[in-house]
CSV table of C-alpha atoms and ligand atoms in Angstrom, one decimal:
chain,number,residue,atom,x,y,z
A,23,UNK,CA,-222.1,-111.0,-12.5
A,24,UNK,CA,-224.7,-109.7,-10.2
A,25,UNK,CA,-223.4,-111.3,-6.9
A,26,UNK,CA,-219.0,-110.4,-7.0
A,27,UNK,CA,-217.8,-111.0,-3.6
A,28,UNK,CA,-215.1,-109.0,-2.2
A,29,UNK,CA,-211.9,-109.9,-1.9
A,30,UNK,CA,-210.1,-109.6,1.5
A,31,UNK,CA,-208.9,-112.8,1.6
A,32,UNK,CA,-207.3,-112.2,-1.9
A,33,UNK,CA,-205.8,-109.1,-1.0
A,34,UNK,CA,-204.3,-110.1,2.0
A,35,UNK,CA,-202.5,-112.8,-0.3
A,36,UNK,CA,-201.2,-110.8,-2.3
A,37,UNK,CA,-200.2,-108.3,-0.5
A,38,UNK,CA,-197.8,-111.0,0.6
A,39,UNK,CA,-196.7,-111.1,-3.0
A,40,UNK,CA,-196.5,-106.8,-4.1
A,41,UNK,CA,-193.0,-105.4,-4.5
A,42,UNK,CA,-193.4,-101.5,-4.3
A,43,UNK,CA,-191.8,-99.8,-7.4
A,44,UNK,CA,-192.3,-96.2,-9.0
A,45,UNK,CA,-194.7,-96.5,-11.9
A,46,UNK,CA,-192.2,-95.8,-14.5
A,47,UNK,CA,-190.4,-98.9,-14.2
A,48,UNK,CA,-191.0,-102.1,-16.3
A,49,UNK,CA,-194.3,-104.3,-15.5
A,50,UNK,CA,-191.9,-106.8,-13.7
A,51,UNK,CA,-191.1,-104.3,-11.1
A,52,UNK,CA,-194.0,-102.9,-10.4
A,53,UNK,CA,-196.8,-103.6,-7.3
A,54,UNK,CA,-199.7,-105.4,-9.1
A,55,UNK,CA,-202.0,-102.8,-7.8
A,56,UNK,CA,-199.5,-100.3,-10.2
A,57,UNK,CA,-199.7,-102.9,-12.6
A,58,UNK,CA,-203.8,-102.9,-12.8
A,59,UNK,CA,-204.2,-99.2,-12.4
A,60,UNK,CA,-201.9,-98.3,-15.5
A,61,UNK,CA,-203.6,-101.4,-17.6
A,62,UNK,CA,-207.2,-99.8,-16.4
A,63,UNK,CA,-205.8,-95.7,-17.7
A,64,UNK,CA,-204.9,-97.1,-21.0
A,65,UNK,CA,-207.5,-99.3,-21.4
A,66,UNK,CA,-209.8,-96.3,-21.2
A,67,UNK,CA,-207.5,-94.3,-23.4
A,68,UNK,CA,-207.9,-97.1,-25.8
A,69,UNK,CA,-211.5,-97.4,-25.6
A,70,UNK,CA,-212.0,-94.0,-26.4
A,71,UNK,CA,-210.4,-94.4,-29.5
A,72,UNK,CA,-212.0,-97.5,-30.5
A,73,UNK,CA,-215.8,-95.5,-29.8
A,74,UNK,CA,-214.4,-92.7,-31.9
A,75,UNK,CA,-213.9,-95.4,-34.9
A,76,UNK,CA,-217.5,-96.8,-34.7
A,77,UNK,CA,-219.2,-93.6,-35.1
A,78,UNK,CA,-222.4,-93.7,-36.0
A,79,UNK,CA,-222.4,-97.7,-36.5
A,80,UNK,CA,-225.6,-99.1,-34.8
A,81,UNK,CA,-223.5,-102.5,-33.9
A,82,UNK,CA,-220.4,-104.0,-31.7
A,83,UNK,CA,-217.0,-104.7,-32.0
A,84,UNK,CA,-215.6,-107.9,-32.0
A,85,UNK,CA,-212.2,-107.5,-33.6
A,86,UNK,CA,-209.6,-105.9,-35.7
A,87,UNK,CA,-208.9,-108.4,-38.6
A,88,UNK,CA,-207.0,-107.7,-42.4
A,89,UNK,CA,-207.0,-103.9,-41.4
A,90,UNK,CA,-210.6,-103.8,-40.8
A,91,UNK,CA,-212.7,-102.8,-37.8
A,92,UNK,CA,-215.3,-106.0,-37.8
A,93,UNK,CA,-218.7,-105.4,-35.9
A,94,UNK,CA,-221.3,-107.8,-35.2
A,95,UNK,CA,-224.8,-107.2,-33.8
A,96,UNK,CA,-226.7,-109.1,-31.0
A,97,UNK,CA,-226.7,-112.6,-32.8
A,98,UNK,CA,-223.6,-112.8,-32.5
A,99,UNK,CA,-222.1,-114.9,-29.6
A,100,UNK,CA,-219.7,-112.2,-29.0
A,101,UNK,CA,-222.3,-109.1,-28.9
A,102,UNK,CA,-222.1,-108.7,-25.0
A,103,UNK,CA,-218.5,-108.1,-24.3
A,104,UNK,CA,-217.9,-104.9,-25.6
A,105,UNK,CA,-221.2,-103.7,-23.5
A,106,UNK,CA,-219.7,-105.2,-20.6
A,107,UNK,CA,-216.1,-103.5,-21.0
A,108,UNK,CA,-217.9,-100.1,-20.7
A,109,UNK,CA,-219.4,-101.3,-17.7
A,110,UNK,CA,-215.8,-102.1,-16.8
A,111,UNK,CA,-214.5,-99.0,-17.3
A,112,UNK,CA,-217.6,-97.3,-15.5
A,113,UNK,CA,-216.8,-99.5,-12.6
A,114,UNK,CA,-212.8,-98.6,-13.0
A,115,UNK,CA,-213.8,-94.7,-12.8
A,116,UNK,CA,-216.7,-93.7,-11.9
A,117,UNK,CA,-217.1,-91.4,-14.5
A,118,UNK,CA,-220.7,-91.2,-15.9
A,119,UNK,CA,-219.8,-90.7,-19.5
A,120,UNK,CA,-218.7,-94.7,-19.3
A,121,UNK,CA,-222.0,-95.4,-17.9
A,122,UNK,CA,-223.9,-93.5,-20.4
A,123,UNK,CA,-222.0,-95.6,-23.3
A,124,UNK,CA,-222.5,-98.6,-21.4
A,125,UNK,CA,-226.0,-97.7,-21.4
A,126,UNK,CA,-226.1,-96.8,-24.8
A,127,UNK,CA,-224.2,-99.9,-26.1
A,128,UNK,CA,-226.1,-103.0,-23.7
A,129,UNK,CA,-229.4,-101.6,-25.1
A,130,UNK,CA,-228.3,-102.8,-28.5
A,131,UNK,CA,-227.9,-106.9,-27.2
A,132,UNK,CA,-231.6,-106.8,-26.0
A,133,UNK,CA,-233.3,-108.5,-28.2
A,134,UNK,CA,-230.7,-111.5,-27.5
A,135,UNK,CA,-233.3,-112.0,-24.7
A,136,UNK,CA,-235.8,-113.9,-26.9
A,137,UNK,CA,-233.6,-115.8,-28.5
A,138,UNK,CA,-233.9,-119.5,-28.4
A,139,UNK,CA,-231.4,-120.8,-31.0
A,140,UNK,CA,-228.5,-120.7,-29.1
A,141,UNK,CA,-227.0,-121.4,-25.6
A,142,UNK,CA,-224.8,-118.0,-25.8
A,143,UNK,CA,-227.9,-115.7,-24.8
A,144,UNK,CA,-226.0,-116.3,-21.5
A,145,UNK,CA,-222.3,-114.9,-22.6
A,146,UNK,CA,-224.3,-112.1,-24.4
A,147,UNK,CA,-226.6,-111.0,-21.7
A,148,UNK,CA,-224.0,-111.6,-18.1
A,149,UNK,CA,-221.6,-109.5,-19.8
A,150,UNK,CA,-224.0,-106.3,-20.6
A,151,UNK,CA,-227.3,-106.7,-18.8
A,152,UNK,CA,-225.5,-108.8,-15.9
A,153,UNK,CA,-223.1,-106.1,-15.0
A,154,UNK,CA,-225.3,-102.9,-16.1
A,155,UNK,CA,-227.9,-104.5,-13.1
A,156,UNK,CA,-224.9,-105.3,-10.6
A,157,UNK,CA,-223.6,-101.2,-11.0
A,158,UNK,CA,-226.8,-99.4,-11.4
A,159,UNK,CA,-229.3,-101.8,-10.0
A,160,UNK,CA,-231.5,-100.9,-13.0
A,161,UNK,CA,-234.9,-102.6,-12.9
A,162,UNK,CA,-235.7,-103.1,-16.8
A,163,UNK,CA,-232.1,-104.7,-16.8
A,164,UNK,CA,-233.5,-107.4,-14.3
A,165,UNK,CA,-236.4,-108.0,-16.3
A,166,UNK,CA,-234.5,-108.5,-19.4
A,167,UNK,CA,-231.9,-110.7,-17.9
A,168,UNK,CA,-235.4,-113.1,-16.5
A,169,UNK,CA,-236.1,-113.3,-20.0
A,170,UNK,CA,-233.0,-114.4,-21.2
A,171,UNK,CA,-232.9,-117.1,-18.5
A,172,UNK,CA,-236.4,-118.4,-19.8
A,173,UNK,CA,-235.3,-118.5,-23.7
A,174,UNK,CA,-231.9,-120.3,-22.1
A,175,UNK,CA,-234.0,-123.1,-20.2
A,176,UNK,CA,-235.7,-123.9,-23.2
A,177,UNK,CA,-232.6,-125.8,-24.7
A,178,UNK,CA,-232.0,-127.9,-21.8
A,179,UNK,CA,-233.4,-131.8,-22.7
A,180,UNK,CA,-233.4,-134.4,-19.4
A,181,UNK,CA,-232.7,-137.1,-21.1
A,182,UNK,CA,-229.5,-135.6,-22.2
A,183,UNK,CA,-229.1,-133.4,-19.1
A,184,UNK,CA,-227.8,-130.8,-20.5
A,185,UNK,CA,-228.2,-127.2,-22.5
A,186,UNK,CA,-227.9,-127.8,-26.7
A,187,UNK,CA,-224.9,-125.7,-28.0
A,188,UNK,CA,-225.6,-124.8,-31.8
A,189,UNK,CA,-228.3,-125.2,-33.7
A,190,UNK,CA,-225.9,-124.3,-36.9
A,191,UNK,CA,-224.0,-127.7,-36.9
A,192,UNK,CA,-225.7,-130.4,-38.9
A,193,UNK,CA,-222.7,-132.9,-38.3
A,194,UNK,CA,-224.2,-133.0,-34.8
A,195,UNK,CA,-227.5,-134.2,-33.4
A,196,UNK,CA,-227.0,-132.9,-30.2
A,197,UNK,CA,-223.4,-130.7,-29.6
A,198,UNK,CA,-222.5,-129.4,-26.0
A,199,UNK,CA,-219.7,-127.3,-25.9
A,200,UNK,CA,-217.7,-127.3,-22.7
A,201,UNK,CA,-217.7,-122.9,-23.5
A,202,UNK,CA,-221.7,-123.6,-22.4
A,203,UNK,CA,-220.8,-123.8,-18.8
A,204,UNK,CA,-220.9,-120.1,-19.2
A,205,UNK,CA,-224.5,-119.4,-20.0
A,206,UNK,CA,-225.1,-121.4,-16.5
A,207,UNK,CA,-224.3,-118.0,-14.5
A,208,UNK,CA,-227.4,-116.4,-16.1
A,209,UNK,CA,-229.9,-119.6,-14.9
A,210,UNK,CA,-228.0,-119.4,-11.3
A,211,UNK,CA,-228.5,-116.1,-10.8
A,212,UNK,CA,-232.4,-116.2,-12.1
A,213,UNK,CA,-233.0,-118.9,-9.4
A,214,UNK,CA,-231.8,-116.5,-7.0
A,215,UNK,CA,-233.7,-113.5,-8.2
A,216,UNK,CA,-237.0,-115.1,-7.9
A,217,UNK,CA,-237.3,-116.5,-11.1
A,218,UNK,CA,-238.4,-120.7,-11.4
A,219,UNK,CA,-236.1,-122.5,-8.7
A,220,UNK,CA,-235.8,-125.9,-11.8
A,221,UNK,CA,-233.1,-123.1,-13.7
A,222,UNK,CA,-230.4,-123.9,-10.6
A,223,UNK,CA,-231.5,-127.5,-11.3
A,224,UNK,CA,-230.7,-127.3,-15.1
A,225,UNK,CA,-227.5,-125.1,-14.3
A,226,UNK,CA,-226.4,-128.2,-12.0
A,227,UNK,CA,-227.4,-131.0,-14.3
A,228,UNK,CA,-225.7,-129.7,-16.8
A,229,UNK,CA,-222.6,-129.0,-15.0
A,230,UNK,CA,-222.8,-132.8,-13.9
A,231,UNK,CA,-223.3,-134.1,-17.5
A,232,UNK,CA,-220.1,-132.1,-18.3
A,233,UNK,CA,-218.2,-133.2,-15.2
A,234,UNK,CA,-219.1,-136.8,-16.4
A,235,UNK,CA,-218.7,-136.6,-20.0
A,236,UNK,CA,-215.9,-133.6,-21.3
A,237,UNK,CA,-213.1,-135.2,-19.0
A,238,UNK,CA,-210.3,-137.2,-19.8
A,239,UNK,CA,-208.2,-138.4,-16.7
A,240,UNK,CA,-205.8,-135.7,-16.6
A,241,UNK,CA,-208.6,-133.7,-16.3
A,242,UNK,CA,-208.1,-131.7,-19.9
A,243,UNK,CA,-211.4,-131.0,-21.5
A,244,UNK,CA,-213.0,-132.2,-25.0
A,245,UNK,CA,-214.3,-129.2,-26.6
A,246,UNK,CA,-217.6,-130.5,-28.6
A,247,UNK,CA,-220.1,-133.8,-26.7
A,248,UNK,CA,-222.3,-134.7,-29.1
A,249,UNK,CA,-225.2,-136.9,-27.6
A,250,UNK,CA,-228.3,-138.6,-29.2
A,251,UNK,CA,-231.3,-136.5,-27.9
A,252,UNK,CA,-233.4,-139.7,-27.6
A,253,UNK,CA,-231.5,-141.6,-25.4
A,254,UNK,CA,-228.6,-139.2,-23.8
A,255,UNK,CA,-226.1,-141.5,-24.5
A,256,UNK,CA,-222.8,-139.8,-26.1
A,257,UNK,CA,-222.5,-140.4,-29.9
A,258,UNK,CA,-219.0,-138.7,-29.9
A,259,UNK,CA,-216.2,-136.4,-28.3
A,260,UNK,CA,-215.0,-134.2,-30.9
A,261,UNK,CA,-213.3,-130.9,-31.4
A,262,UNK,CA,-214.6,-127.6,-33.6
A,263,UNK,CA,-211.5,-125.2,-32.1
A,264,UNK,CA,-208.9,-127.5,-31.2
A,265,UNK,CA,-205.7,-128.9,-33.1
A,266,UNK,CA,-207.4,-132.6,-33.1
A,267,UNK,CA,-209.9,-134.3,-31.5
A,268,UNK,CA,-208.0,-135.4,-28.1
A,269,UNK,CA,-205.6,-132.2,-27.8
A,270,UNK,CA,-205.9,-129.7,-25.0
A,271,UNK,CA,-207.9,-126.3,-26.7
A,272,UNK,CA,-206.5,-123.4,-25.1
A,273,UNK,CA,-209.7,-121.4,-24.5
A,274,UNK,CA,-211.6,-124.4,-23.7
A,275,UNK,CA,-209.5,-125.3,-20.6
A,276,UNK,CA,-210.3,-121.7,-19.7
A,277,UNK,CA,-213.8,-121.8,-19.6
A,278,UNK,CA,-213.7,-124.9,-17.6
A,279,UNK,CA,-211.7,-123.5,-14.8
A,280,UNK,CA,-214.0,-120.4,-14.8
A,281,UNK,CA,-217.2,-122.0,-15.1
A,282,UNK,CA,-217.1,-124.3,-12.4
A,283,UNK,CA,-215.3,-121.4,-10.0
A,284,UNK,CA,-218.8,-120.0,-10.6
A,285,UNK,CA,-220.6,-123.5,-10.3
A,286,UNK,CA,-219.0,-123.6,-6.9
A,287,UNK,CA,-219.1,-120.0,-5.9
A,288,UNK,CA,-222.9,-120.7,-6.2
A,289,UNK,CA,-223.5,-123.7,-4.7
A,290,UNK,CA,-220.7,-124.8,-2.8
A,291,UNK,CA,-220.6,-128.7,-4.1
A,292,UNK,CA,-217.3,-129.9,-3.8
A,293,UNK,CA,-217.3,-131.4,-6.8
A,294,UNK,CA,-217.0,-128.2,-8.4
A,295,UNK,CA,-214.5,-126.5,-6.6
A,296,UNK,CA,-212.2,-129.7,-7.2
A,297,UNK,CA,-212.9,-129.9,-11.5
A,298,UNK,CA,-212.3,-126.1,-11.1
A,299,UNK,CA,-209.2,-126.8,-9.4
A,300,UNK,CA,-208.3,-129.9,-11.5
A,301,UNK,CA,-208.8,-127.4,-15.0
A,302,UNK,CA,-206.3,-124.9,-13.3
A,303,UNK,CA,-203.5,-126.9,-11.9
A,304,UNK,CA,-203.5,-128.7,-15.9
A,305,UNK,CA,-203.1,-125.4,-17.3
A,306,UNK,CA,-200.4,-124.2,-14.6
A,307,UNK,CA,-198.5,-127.2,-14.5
A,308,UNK,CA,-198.2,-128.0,-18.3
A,309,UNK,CA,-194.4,-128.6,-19.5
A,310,UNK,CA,-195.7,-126.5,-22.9
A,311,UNK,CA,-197.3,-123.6,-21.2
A,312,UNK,CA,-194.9,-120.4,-22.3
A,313,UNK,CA,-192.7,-118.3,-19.8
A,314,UNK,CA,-195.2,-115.6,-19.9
A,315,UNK,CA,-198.1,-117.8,-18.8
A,316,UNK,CA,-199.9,-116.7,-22.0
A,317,UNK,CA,-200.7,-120.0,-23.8
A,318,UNK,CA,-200.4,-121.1,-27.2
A,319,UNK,CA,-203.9,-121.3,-28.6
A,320,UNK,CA,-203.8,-125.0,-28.1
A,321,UNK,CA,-201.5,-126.9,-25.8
A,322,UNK,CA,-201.1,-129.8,-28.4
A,323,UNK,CA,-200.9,-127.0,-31.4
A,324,UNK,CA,-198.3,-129.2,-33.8
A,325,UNK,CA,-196.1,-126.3,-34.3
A,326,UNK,CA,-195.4,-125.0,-31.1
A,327,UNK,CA,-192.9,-122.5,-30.2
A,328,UNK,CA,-193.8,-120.9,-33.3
A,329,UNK,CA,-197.7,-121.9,-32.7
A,330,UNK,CA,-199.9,-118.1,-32.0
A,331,UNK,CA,-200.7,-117.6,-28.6
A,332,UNK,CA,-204.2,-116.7,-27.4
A,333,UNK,CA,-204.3,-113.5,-25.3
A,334,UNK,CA,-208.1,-114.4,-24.6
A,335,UNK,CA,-207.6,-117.9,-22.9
A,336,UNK,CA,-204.9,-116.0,-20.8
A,337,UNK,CA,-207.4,-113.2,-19.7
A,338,UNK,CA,-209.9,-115.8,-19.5
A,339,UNK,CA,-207.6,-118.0,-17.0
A,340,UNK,CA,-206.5,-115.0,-15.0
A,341,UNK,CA,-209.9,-113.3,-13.7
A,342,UNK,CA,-210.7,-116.8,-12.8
A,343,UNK,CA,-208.1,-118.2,-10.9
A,344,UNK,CA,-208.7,-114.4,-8.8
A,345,UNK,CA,-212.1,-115.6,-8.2
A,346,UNK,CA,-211.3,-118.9,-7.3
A,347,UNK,CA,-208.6,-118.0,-4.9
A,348,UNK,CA,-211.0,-116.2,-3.1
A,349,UNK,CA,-213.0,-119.4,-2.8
A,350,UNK,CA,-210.0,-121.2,-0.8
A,351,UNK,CA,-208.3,-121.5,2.3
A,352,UNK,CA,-204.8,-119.4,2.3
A,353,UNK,CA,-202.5,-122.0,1.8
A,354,UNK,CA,-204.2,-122.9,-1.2
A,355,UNK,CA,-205.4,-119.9,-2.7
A,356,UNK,CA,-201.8,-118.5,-3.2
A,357,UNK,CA,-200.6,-120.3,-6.3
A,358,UNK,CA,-203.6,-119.4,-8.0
A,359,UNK,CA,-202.9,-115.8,-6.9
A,360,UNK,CA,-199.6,-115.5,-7.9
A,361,UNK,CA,-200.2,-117.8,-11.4
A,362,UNK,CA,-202.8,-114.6,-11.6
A,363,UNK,CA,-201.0,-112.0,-11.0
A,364,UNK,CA,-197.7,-113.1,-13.3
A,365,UNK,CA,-200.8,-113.4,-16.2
A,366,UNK,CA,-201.6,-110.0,-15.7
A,367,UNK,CA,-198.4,-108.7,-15.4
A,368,UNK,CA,-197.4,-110.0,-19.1
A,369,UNK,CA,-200.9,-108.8,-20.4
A,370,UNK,CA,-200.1,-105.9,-19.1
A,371,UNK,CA,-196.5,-105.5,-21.1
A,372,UNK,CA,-196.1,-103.7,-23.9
A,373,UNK,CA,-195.9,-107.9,-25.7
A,374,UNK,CA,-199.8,-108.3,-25.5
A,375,UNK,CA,-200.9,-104.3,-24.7
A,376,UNK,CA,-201.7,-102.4,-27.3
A,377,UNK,CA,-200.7,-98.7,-28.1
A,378,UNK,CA,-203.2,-96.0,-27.8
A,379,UNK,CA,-204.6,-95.6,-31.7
A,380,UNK,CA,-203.3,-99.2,-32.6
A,381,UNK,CA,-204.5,-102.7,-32.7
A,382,UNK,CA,-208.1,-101.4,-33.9
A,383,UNK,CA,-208.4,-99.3,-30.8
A,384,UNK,CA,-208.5,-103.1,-29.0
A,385,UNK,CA,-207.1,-103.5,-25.9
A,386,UNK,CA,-204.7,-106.4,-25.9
A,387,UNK,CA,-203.1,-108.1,-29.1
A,388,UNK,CA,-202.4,-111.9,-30.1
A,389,UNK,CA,-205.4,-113.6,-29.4
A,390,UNK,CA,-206.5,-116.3,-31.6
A,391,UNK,CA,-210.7,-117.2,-32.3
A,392,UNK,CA,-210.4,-120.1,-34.5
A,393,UNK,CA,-207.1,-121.5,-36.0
A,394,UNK,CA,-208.0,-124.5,-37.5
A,395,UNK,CA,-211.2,-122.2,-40.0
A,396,UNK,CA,-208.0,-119.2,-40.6
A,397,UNK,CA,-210.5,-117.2,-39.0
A,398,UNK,CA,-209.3,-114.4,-36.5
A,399,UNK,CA,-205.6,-116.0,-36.0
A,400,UNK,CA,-203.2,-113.5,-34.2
A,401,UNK,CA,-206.0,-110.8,-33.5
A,402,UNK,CA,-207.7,-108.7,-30.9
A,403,UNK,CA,-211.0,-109.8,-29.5
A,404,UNK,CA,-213.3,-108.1,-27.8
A,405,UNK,CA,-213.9,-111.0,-25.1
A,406,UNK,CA,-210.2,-111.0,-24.9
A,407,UNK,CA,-210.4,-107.3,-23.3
A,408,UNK,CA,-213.5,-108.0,-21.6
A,409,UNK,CA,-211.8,-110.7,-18.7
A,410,UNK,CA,-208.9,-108.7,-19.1
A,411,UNK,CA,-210.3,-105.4,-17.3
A,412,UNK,CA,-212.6,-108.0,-15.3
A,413,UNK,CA,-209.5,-109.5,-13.9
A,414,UNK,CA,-207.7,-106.2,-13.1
A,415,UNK,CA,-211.0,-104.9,-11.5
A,416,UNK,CA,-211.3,-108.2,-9.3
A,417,UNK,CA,-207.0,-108.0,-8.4
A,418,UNK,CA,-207.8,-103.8,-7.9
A,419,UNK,CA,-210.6,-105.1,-5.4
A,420,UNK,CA,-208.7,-107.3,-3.2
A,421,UNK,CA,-206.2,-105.0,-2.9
A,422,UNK,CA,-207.6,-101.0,-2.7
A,423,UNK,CA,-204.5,-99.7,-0.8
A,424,UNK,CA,-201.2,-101.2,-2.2
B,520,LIG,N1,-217.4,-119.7,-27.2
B,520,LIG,C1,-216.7,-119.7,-28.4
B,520,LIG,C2,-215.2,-119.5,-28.2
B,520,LIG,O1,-214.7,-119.5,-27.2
B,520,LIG,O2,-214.6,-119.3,-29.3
């Protein structure tokens, strides 16, 4: 969030991988810098439209679901992303009326900063305080995101090693959720701003417990440990999103390739960079994994061709294989790149890309929240759009003059 590295090493990459083509012609056939510059125009097109639905609503959008616009306010775990889109699109443009709605729209997540029931304080407050500090370099933003660091680190236990989840699920004593590795950003980047150096040591044991515990050996990820708080041992490996307890949840292998691109980016342990890595070559190399490279919401869905797909895991996957191409020598970095780029490229088709005034005034269609509860099957989400523009930004970045 606050620390995005440029990209040269990126761009020169892909650069090697641009075919020039007039704007006009279909998303295969287009340069990717084409590609992320007419995604970015009607993204803001889009955006504009979904503002002008909330009117005078004092909360977020989160999705478009049964014909109705759903909002959510800052308990929610999704409360951040919308927030951080704005910043997106301030970043994208430069035009202050983006950073005045940005403004207007993280202020509504800040009490998330005191709260304590809940690892997500970390997805909330990265995505809107984290990027509103990175572009504007706001001081109350910084003092807001040291809170939220403090009210995370409060959930981590040693003997488990590791941040609680939910509070909500009484089937559990102690769940961890592999989606947690994303609240570890907000700890990393408190230790760096000055704030107690024991939150990178929480960030890192936790990563470790995960690396030990959510693996199997082809390096797929359970989505729920739940561990006994007295003596850390692991009472079972379960699932809450997935088709079954041992299948491959789409999401969830997303926010294990992204979360530990960020472990590494930040520390540099090798151990990291090779889970990241391991997360990203399962997903690229899986016999079920769809043409497009936009994955059915589970790789072991039972129905599958016919499964939904999830447009979030895909946006998810695609800003950070960019990042963690960045993070590796040439000859390695290019796959990533390329598996990247081909993401975008379908994201950006009219398949998954919305129509101004449609799809709730969402950005990209067919993502799927939680299949196996009926709940937001088929559906824009607002994280969805939120990696989405964070991916084109970080492609745009690498690669300014193509
Ligand atoms: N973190 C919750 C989800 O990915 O649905």
């Amino acid at each position: 969030m606050t620390c995005l590295p440029p990209y040269p090493l990126l761009g020169a990459i892909l650069s090697t991988l641009l075919l020039v083509a007039p704007p006009s012609r279909g998303t295969e056939e287009r340069s990717l810098a084409a590609v992320a510059d007419f995604a970015l125009e009607r993204a803001a097109r889009q955006t504009e439209f979904l503002v002008s639905q909330l009117a005078d609503r004092p909360e977020l959008p989160r999705t478009f679901e049964h014909g109705k616009l759903v909002t959510v306010d800052w308990r929610d775990w999704t409360s951040g992303f919308f927030p951080g889109t704005l910043w997106s699109l301030f970043e994208a443009t430069g035009d202050p009326l983006w950073r005045n709605r940005a403004e207007r729209f993280t202020a509504r997540v800040a009490p998330a900063q005191h709260n304590r029931s809940t690892h997500d304080v970390g997805f909330v407050l990265t995505c809107s305080f984290g990027n509103g500090l990175r572009l504007t370099n706001e001081p109350d933003y910084r003092a807001v995101l040291l809170n939220g660091a403090a009210s995370l680190a409060t959930r981590f236990n040693p003997t488990v090693g590791a941040i609680r989840s939910w509070d909500w699920a009484r089937q559990w004593e102690y769940p961890v959720i592999v989606d947690n590795l994303l609240n570890l950003e907000l700890l990393l980047w408190a230790a760096r701003a000055g704030a107690e150096p024991r939150y990178r040591a929480i960030a890192m044991r936790h990563a470790d417990t995960t690396l030990q515990n959510h693996f199997r050996p082809d390096a797929s990820s359970y989505h729920v440990v739940d561990y006994d708080p007295a003596t850390g041992g692991v009472r079972s490996k379960v699932t809450h999103q997935g088709a079954a307890h041992s299948s491959a949840w789409a999401r969830g292998q997303a926010w294990a390739i992204y979360g530990y691109t960020v472990l590494y980016r930040e520390t540099r342990e090798p151990r990291y960079l090779q889970q990241a890595r391991a997360s990203a070559d399962f997903i690229m190399n899986h016999p079920r994994l769809p043409v497009d490279k936009i994955p059915y919401w589970d790789f072991d869905a039972p129905d599958i061709p016919h499964a939904p797909r999830d447009a979030s895991a895909a946006a998810v996957i695609a800003s950070a294989l960019l990042e963690l191409s960045t993070l590796l020598p040439k000859e390695d970095a290019l796959a990533y790149a390329d598996f990247a780029g081909a993401q975008l490229r379908s994201l950006a088709s009219p398949a998954y890309l919305a129509a101004v005034g449609e799809n709730g005034g969402f950005i990209l269609q067919h993502s799927t929240g939680n299949f196996p509860r009926h709940s937001e099957v088929d559906v824009p989400l607002n994280y969805a759009d939120y990696y989405f523009l964070e991916a084109l930004l970080r492609l745009r970045r690498s690669n300014p003059k193509a």
